[in-house]
Amino acid sequence: MALATAISVMSCSTGSREADGRWSAEYARQWYEDMEWPVGCDYIPAYAGNQLQMWGAGTWDPEAIDRELGWAEDLGFNTVRIFLHHKLWEDDRDGFFSRIDEFLEIADSHDISSLVTLFTNGGSEERFIGEDISPVKGIHNSIWAQTPGKTIINDPSRWSLVERYEKDVLKTFGKDDRIIAWCLYNEPENVPECNTLPLMKKVFEWAFEIRPSQPVTATVITNPFTRKVKYYERFPIITYACEHSDIISYHCYDSTEEHEAFLKMLEPFGRPVFCTEYMARTRGCTLQSTLPLLKGHKVAAYNFGLVNGATQCHYEWNTVEDGVKVPFEQEPELWFHDLLNPDGSARYPEEIEWLDDFLKD
């Protein structure tokens, strides 16, 4: 079914699963119907500049995570989105899984569920465990790590590693009620040099073979009907992601008008919708402009970032010249992402006051 057709019809399946193992639209709606509205953030602890630093045995800091998730709880958040990395599984499967379990326990102690992301094209494939690397001054998210990485994505002979990793994670945590959902692939249409669609098809196939009790999704960032430039080369990836996800997930850093258009495009799928990244203050995408829209449409809401730290996501996305990101020379007057200073205080107290009032309504 093409995306253009899909946005005019919705699934009529009445069972819990479709033929390929995907949840039916009705089952997905029932799963979401009585749930407390999920509202939270994408979470990377302030000490970590990438997934390897967050989870690595030499840098793992559960006390910092407990402290920061306590701040998230104080904000009224009930869910966070986190990112894993296959190299940690390759290096020390049992230790990595133990740390995941510890994270889930910490989050649950703060009444926070976890949306777990397996794969993402963003970042560099050159990152490795134990790497002595610090953020590059003036660059947004400067040391983030691709997983499984461009080389593996573009080489099917290496996909057995991806399959074993994914299936092991889903078998181990696929019935864990501390996990709200799985993002199998983050922004699969991003980073064109990654030929992602063939691997993403297998990633969904492998997930449906395991069939975790939680819903699975792949998060898209492109609304092909509102972009001012041609995104035809991304269309098949967007189509596949939306037509095979149990729940629909997307990112939007645009104006409220553009955001509403994105939601309008997704609504006819008839499935729960999760906005798993938003907030770009310098583009007018804020808590105040976005959360009322998402709550009004019953869309789960995850702004990008909690505590400012090694990801340096208070900087805007950098411009690129001759293939190289141009660093900012000064600290930004207005933060792009993130809510809290490293000590847990609000960067913009009026923003947090508004959030507190909004979540109490």
Tab-separated table of C-alpha atoms in Angstrom:
chain	number	residue	atom	x	y	z
A	1	MET	CA	0.000	0.000	0.000
A	2	ALA	CA	1.467	3.374	-0.988
A	3	LEU	CA	1.606	6.181	1.551
A	4	ALA	CA	-0.710	8.325	-0.578
A	5	THR	CA	-3.324	5.554	-0.336
A	6	ALA	CA	-2.625	4.903	3.309
A	7	ILE	CA	-3.482	8.448	4.335
A	8	SER	CA	-6.969	8.058	2.876
A	9	VAL	CA	-7.826	4.694	4.462
A	10	MET	CA	-7.074	2.960	7.719
A	11	SER	CA	-6.747	-0.602	8.842
A	12	CYS	CA	-9.978	-2.531	9.345
A	13	SER	CA	-8.338	-5.460	11.108
A	14	THR	CA	-10.134	-6.445	14.310
A	15	GLY	CA	-7.586	-8.930	15.674
A	16	SER	CA	-4.534	-8.194	17.741
A	17	ARG	CA	-2.121	-8.792	14.838
A	18	GLU	CA	-1.957	-8.503	11.096
A	19	ALA	CA	-0.515	-11.254	8.929
A	20	ASP	CA	3.106	-10.145	9.353
A	21	GLY	CA	2.909	-9.813	13.135
A	22	ARG	CA	2.187	-6.095	13.267
A	23	TRP	CA	-0.481	-4.999	15.708
A	24	SER	CA	-3.836	-4.190	14.167
A	25	ALA	CA	-4.858	-0.545	14.342
A	26	GLU	CA	-7.709	-1.438	16.684
A	27	TYR	CA	-5.415	-3.311	19.051
A	28	ALA	CA	-2.968	-0.398	19.063
A	29	ARG	CA	-5.757	2.058	19.877
A	30	GLN	CA	-6.978	-0.153	22.708
A	31	TRP	CA	-3.459	-0.355	24.110
A	32	TYR	CA	-3.216	3.448	24.147
A	33	GLU	CA	-6.783	4.305	25.126
A	34	ASP	CA	-6.579	4.068	28.907
A	35	MET	CA	-2.950	5.117	29.232
A	36	GLU	CA	-1.926	8.242	31.079
A	37	TRP	CA	-0.808	10.797	28.494
A	38	PRO	CA	2.906	10.091	27.893
A	39	VAL	CA	4.890	13.290	28.316
A	40	GLY	CA	8.633	13.488	28.790
A	41	CYS	CA	11.902	13.957	26.944
A	42	ASP	CA	14.721	12.319	25.053
A	43	TYR	CA	17.253	11.534	27.725
A	44	ILE	CA	21.039	11.441	27.619
A	45	PRO	CA	22.706	12.049	31.000
A	46	ALA	CA	24.728	15.250	31.163
A	47	TYR	CA	27.981	13.321	31.564
A	48	ALA	CA	27.589	11.515	28.207
A	49	GLY	CA	28.253	12.830	24.723
A	50	ASN	CA	26.990	9.652	23.091
A	51	GLN	CA	25.411	6.266	23.798
A	52	LEU	CA	28.760	4.576	24.449
A	53	GLN	CA	29.630	7.066	27.165
A	54	MET	CA	26.168	6.738	28.698
A	55	TRP	CA	26.258	2.933	28.987
A	56	GLY	CA	29.968	2.019	29.003
A	57	ALA	CA	31.215	0.209	32.105
A	58	GLY	CA	33.955	2.789	32.626
A	59	THR	CA	31.633	5.786	32.469
A	60	TRP	CA	28.309	4.383	33.719
A	61	ASP	CA	26.975	6.616	36.497
A	62	PRO	CA	23.674	5.418	37.994
A	63	GLU	CA	23.813	8.061	40.731
A	64	ALA	CA	23.824	10.847	38.135
A	65	ILE	CA	20.993	9.153	36.250
A	66	ASP	CA	18.940	8.766	39.433
A	67	ARG	CA	19.470	12.441	40.264
A	68	GLU	CA	18.549	13.665	36.790
A	69	LEU	CA	15.507	11.420	36.427
A	70	GLY	CA	14.404	12.754	39.795
A	71	TRP	CA	14.456	16.198	38.229
A	72	ALA	CA	12.426	14.841	35.303
A	73	GLU	CA	9.892	13.451	37.779
A	74	ASP	CA	9.725	16.845	39.486
A	75	LEU	CA	8.892	18.429	36.127
A	76	GLY	CA	5.897	16.110	35.819
A	77	PHE	CA	7.418	13.820	33.180
A	78	ASN	CA	6.325	10.185	33.119
A	79	THR	CA	8.437	8.829	30.235
A	80	VAL	CA	11.870	9.204	28.633
A	81	ARG	CA	13.348	8.055	25.339
A	82	ILE	CA	16.790	6.441	25.452
A	83	PHE	CA	19.318	5.199	22.868
A	84	LEU	CA	21.280	1.936	22.899
A	85	HIS	CA	24.328	0.877	20.847
A	86	HIS	CA	25.266	-2.516	19.393
A	87	LYS	CA	29.010	-2.157	20.183
A	88	LEU	CA	28.226	-2.358	23.897
A	89	TRP	CA	26.480	-5.691	23.313
A	90	GLU	CA	29.405	-6.971	21.243
A	91	ASP	CA	31.892	-5.989	23.942
A	92	ASP	CA	30.104	-7.163	27.089
A	93	ARG	CA	26.580	-8.425	26.562
A	94	ASP	CA	25.853	-9.344	30.177
A	95	GLY	CA	27.285	-6.122	31.609
A	96	PHE	CA	25.381	-4.018	29.081
A	97	PHE	CA	22.109	-5.798	29.811
A	98	SER	CA	22.696	-5.405	33.536
A	99	ARG	CA	23.109	-1.657	33.087
A	100	ILE	CA	19.944	-1.469	30.950
A	101	ASP	CA	18.057	-3.277	33.711
A	102	GLU	CA	19.493	-0.898	36.297
A	103	PHE	CA	18.423	2.096	34.210
A	104	LEU	CA	14.891	0.728	33.821
A	105	GLU	CA	14.730	0.185	37.585
A	106	ILE	CA	15.886	3.740	38.314
A	107	ALA	CA	13.410	5.207	35.854
A	108	ASP	CA	10.587	3.078	37.207
A	109	SER	CA	11.374	4.236	40.740
A	110	HIS	CA	10.527	7.733	39.496
A	111	ASP	CA	7.329	6.474	37.786
A	112	ILE	CA	8.973	6.999	34.413
A	113	SER	CA	8.635	4.550	31.511
A	114	SER	CA	11.343	4.094	28.888
A	115	LEU	CA	10.996	4.245	25.123
A	116	VAL	CA	14.046	2.354	23.858
A	117	THR	CA	15.762	3.184	20.551
A	118	LEU	CA	17.884	0.525	18.844
A	119	PHE	CA	19.332	2.027	15.660
A	120	THR	CA	20.072	5.514	14.335
A	121	ASN	CA	21.952	6.920	11.331
A	122	GLY	CA	22.953	10.145	13.049
A	123	GLY	CA	26.481	10.706	14.304
A	124	SER	CA	29.759	9.009	13.408
A	125	GLU	CA	30.439	5.297	12.947
A	126	GLU	CA	34.007	5.868	14.153
A	127	ARG	CA	33.071	6.083	17.863
A	128	PHE	CA	34.188	3.205	20.086
A	129	ILE	CA	33.944	2.036	23.686
A	130	GLY	CA	36.434	3.636	26.060
A	131	GLU	CA	37.362	6.304	23.531
A	132	ASP	CA	39.119	9.276	25.118
A	133	ILE	CA	37.096	11.972	23.402
A	134	SER	CA	35.442	15.192	24.513
A	135	PRO	CA	32.773	17.285	22.795
A	136	VAL	CA	34.000	19.621	20.068
A	137	LYS	CA	33.477	23.159	21.319
A	138	GLY	CA	30.682	25.002	19.560
A	139	ILE	CA	29.189	21.993	17.766
A	140	HIS	CA	25.767	20.526	18.401
A	141	ASN	CA	25.859	16.824	19.398
A	142	SER	CA	29.441	16.604	18.163
A	143	ILE	CA	30.384	13.044	19.175
A	144	TRP	CA	27.116	11.138	18.730
A	145	ALA	CA	27.466	7.543	17.465
A	146	GLN	CA	25.827	5.829	14.496
A	147	THR	CA	24.449	2.355	15.060
A	148	PRO	CA	24.887	0.000	13.331
A	149	GLY	CA	26.829	2.477	11.167
A	150	LYS	CA	27.050	3.235	7.455
A	151	THR	CA	29.495	0.434	6.633
A	152	ILE	CA	27.255	-2.261	8.109
A	153	ILE	CA	24.062	-0.705	6.744
A	154	ASN	CA	25.429	-0.787	3.209
A	155	ASP	CA	26.855	-4.332	3.462
A	156	PRO	CA	24.203	-7.083	3.801
A	157	SER	CA	26.916	-9.667	4.497
A	158	ARG	CA	27.324	-8.050	7.927
A	159	TRP	CA	23.660	-7.979	8.902
A	160	SER	CA	23.825	-11.213	10.902
A	161	LEU	CA	25.428	-9.170	13.690
A	162	VAL	CA	22.507	-6.739	13.626
A	163	GLU	CA	20.003	-9.591	13.677
A	164	ARG	CA	21.629	-11.347	16.628
A	165	TYR	CA	21.890	-8.104	18.595
A	166	GLU	CA	18.321	-6.992	17.932
A	167	LYS	CA	16.776	-10.358	18.677
A	168	ASP	CA	18.771	-10.742	21.886
A	169	VAL	CA	17.680	-7.326	23.146
A	170	LEU	CA	14.025	-7.962	22.265
A	171	LYS	CA	14.003	-11.476	23.734
A	172	THR	CA	15.545	-10.200	26.967
A	173	PHE	CA	13.422	-7.071	27.457
A	174	GLY	CA	10.454	-7.710	25.162
A	175	LYS	CA	8.021	-8.382	27.998
A	176	ASP	CA	9.341	-5.764	30.408
A	177	ASP	CA	6.483	-3.514	31.476
A	178	ARG	CA	8.950	-0.738	32.343
A	179	ILE	CA	9.391	-0.252	28.583
A	180	ILE	CA	6.572	1.634	26.878
A	181	ALA	CA	7.687	1.019	23.276
A	182	TRP	CA	10.595	0.238	20.965
A	183	CYS	CA	11.900	2.668	18.367
A	184	LEU	CA	13.502	0.142	16.047
A	185	TYR	CA	15.012	2.809	13.814
A	186	ASN	CA	15.462	6.520	14.460
A	187	GLU	CA	15.064	8.821	11.425
A	188	PRO	CA	15.769	6.103	8.847
A	189	GLU	CA	15.374	8.562	5.964
A	190	ASN	CA	18.092	10.808	7.374
A	191	VAL	CA	21.756	10.550	6.232
A	192	PRO	CA	21.345	9.709	2.504
A	193	GLU	CA	24.703	7.905	2.233
A	194	CYS	CA	23.154	5.169	4.357
A	195	ASN	CA	21.055	2.874	2.122
A	196	THR	CA	18.750	2.210	5.040
A	197	LEU	CA	15.552	0.789	3.538
A	198	PRO	CA	16.761	-2.785	2.876
A	199	LEU	CA	18.141	-3.145	6.407
A	200	MET	CA	15.126	-1.466	7.984
A	201	LYS	CA	12.849	-4.015	6.324
A	202	LYS	CA	14.857	-6.778	7.973
A	203	VAL	CA	14.842	-4.937	11.313
A	204	PHE	CA	11.024	-4.982	11.276
A	205	GLU	CA	10.963	-8.609	10.133
A	206	TRP	CA	13.254	-9.654	12.982
A	207	ALA	CA	11.179	-7.687	15.504
A	208	PHE	CA	7.976	-9.393	14.378
A	209	GLU	CA	9.657	-12.795	14.662
A	210	ILE	CA	10.262	-12.044	18.352
A	211	ARG	CA	7.033	-10.010	18.692
A	212	PRO	CA	7.679	-8.087	21.922
A	213	SER	CA	4.666	-7.289	24.057
A	214	GLN	CA	5.405	-3.588	23.610
A	215	PRO	CA	4.671	-1.764	20.328
A	216	VAL	CA	7.430	-1.180	17.787
A	217	THR	CA	7.937	1.818	15.526
A	218	ALA	CA	10.416	3.609	13.266
A	219	THR	CA	10.491	7.372	13.680
A	220	VAL	CA	10.303	9.558	10.575
A	221	ILE	CA	11.276	13.222	10.359
A	222	THR	CA	9.996	14.133	6.889
A	223	ASN	CA	6.462	15.125	5.937
A	224	PRO	CA	6.763	14.768	2.156
A	225	PHE	CA	3.603	16.785	1.556
A	226	THR	CA	4.728	20.010	3.229
A	227	ARG	CA	8.454	20.247	2.606
A	228	LYS	CA	9.505	23.046	0.277
A	229	VAL	CA	12.148	20.880	-1.418
A	230	LYS	CA	11.843	17.505	-3.083
A	231	TYR	CA	12.157	14.510	-0.811
A	232	TYR	CA	11.076	11.876	-3.335
A	233	GLU	CA	14.154	9.753	-2.621
A	234	ARG	CA	13.020	9.423	1.003
A	235	PHE	CA	9.429	8.546	0.192
A	236	PRO	CA	9.824	4.730	0.132
A	237	ILE	CA	11.479	4.755	3.567
A	238	ILE	CA	8.756	6.952	5.063
A	239	THR	CA	6.098	4.745	3.476
A	240	TYR	CA	7.576	1.548	4.840
A	241	ALA	CA	8.086	2.922	8.339
A	242	CYS	CA	4.518	4.181	8.647
A	243	GLU	CA	2.959	1.066	7.132
A	244	HIS	CA	4.803	-1.384	9.384
A	245	SER	CA	4.885	0.388	12.764
A	246	ASP	CA	2.469	-0.643	15.515
A	247	ILE	CA	2.334	2.985	16.594
A	248	ILE	CA	3.268	5.953	14.419
A	249	SER	CA	6.191	8.102	15.549
A	250	TYR	CA	7.729	11.218	14.087
A	251	HIS	CA	9.897	14.267	14.840
A	252	CYS	CA	8.977	17.878	14.216
A	253	TYR	CA	11.060	20.974	14.938
A	254	ASP	CA	8.931	23.295	12.820
A	255	SER	CA	6.258	25.911	13.435
A	256	THR	CA	2.911	24.995	14.950
A	257	GLU	CA	1.323	25.284	11.506
A	258	GLU	CA	3.822	22.848	9.977
A	259	HIS	CA	3.485	20.560	12.975
A	260	GLU	CA	-0.284	20.441	12.655
A	261	ALA	CA	0.083	19.576	8.968
A	262	PHE	CA	2.345	16.673	9.929
A	263	LEU	CA	-0.277	15.381	12.353
A	264	LYS	CA	-2.989	15.714	9.731
A	265	MET	CA	-0.925	13.535	7.387
A	266	LEU	CA	-0.517	10.844	10.062
A	267	GLU	CA	-4.032	10.753	11.550
A	268	PRO	CA	-5.654	8.553	8.869
A	269	PHE	CA	-3.423	5.647	9.795
A	270	GLY	CA	-5.734	5.319	12.781
A	271	ARG	CA	-2.973	4.451	15.219
A	272	PRO	CA	-1.560	6.061	18.369
A	273	VAL	CA	0.928	8.778	17.469
A	274	PHE	CA	4.141	9.608	19.348
A	275	CYS	CA	6.149	12.778	18.747
A	276	THR	CA	9.503	11.547	19.998
A	277	GLU	CA	11.490	14.719	19.285
A	278	TYR	CA	10.488	18.363	19.248
A	279	MET	CA	11.684	21.720	20.612
A	280	ALA	CA	13.903	24.130	18.735
A	281	ARG	CA	13.474	27.432	20.521
A	282	THR	CA	15.193	29.530	17.873
A	283	ARG	CA	12.740	28.191	15.280
A	284	GLY	CA	9.716	28.996	17.437
A	285	CYS	CA	9.178	25.364	18.448
A	286	THR	CA	8.845	25.482	22.239
A	287	LEU	CA	7.132	23.707	25.087
A	288	GLN	CA	4.468	26.396	25.120
A	289	SER	CA	3.776	26.225	21.390
A	290	THR	CA	3.916	22.439	21.035
A	291	LEU	CA	2.570	20.701	24.134
A	292	PRO	CA	-0.988	22.113	23.865
A	293	LEU	CA	-1.117	20.950	20.245
A	294	LEU	CA	0.104	17.455	21.094
A	295	LYS	CA	-2.125	17.037	24.126
A	296	GLY	CA	-5.106	18.258	22.134
A	297	HIS	CA	-4.461	15.550	19.549
A	298	LYS	CA	-3.659	12.944	22.237
A	299	VAL	CA	-0.137	12.605	20.856
A	300	ALA	CA	2.644	11.401	23.173
A	301	ALA	CA	5.229	14.162	23.637
A	302	TYR	CA	9.011	13.940	24.040
A	303	ASN	CA	11.018	17.159	23.822
A	304	PHE	CA	14.693	16.781	23.000
A	305	GLY	CA	16.907	17.021	26.031
A	306	LEU	CA	16.660	17.319	29.791
A	307	VAL	CA	19.959	18.445	31.367
A	308	ASN	CA	22.497	20.390	29.326
A	309	GLY	CA	25.809	18.603	29.124
A	310	ALA	CA	28.230	16.817	26.843
A	311	THR	CA	25.857	16.599	23.876
A	312	GLN	CA	25.963	20.418	23.695
A	313	CYS	CA	22.435	20.491	22.332
A	314	HIS	CA	21.948	24.035	23.547
A	315	TYR	CA	23.668	25.000	20.280
A	316	GLU	CA	21.604	25.079	17.107
A	317	TRP	CA	22.303	22.643	14.307
A	318	ASN	CA	25.561	23.826	12.756
A	319	THR	CA	25.887	24.982	9.180
A	320	VAL	CA	28.133	22.845	6.958
A	321	GLU	CA	30.825	24.179	4.652
A	322	ASP	CA	32.786	21.836	2.377
A	323	GLY	CA	31.436	18.900	4.338
A	324	VAL	CA	32.598	20.249	7.712
A	325	LYS	CA	30.406	21.630	10.476
A	326	VAL	CA	31.161	25.241	11.347
A	327	PRO	CA	31.435	25.697	15.147
A	328	PHE	CA	29.712	28.520	16.960
A	329	GLU	CA	32.213	30.916	18.505
A	330	GLN	CA	29.946	32.124	21.301
A	331	GLU	CA	27.491	30.561	23.696
A	332	PRO	CA	23.914	30.943	22.430
A	333	GLU	CA	21.701	33.580	23.995
A	334	LEU	CA	18.712	31.284	23.461
A	335	TRP	CA	19.186	27.557	23.948
A	336	PHE	CA	18.106	25.298	21.093
A	337	HIS	CA	17.321	22.144	23.151
A	338	ASP	CA	17.483	21.104	26.835
A	339	LEU	CA	15.534	22.320	29.853
A	340	LEU	CA	17.857	22.342	32.865
A	341	ASN	CA	21.272	23.610	33.814
A	342	PRO	CA	23.778	20.981	35.042
A	343	ASP	CA	22.795	21.706	38.655
A	344	GLY	CA	19.138	20.957	37.910
A	345	SER	CA	17.952	24.565	37.921
A	346	ALA	CA	15.729	25.754	35.108
A	347	ARG	CA	17.448	27.543	32.253
A	348	TYR	CA	14.219	29.492	31.719
A	349	PRO	CA	12.215	29.526	34.975
A	350	GLU	CA	9.129	30.946	33.274
A	351	GLU	CA	9.132	27.956	30.916
A	352	ILE	CA	9.143	25.483	33.793
A	353	GLU	CA	6.476	27.454	35.649
A	354	TRP	CA	4.295	27.262	32.550
A	355	LEU	CA	4.968	23.517	32.245
A	356	ASP	CA	3.986	22.942	35.859
A	357	ASP	CA	0.686	24.778	35.399
A	358	PHE	CA	-0.003	23.059	32.084
A	359	LEU	CA	0.529	19.537	33.400
A	360	LYS	CA	-1.706	20.242	36.391
A	361	ASP	CA	-4.678	21.180	34.195
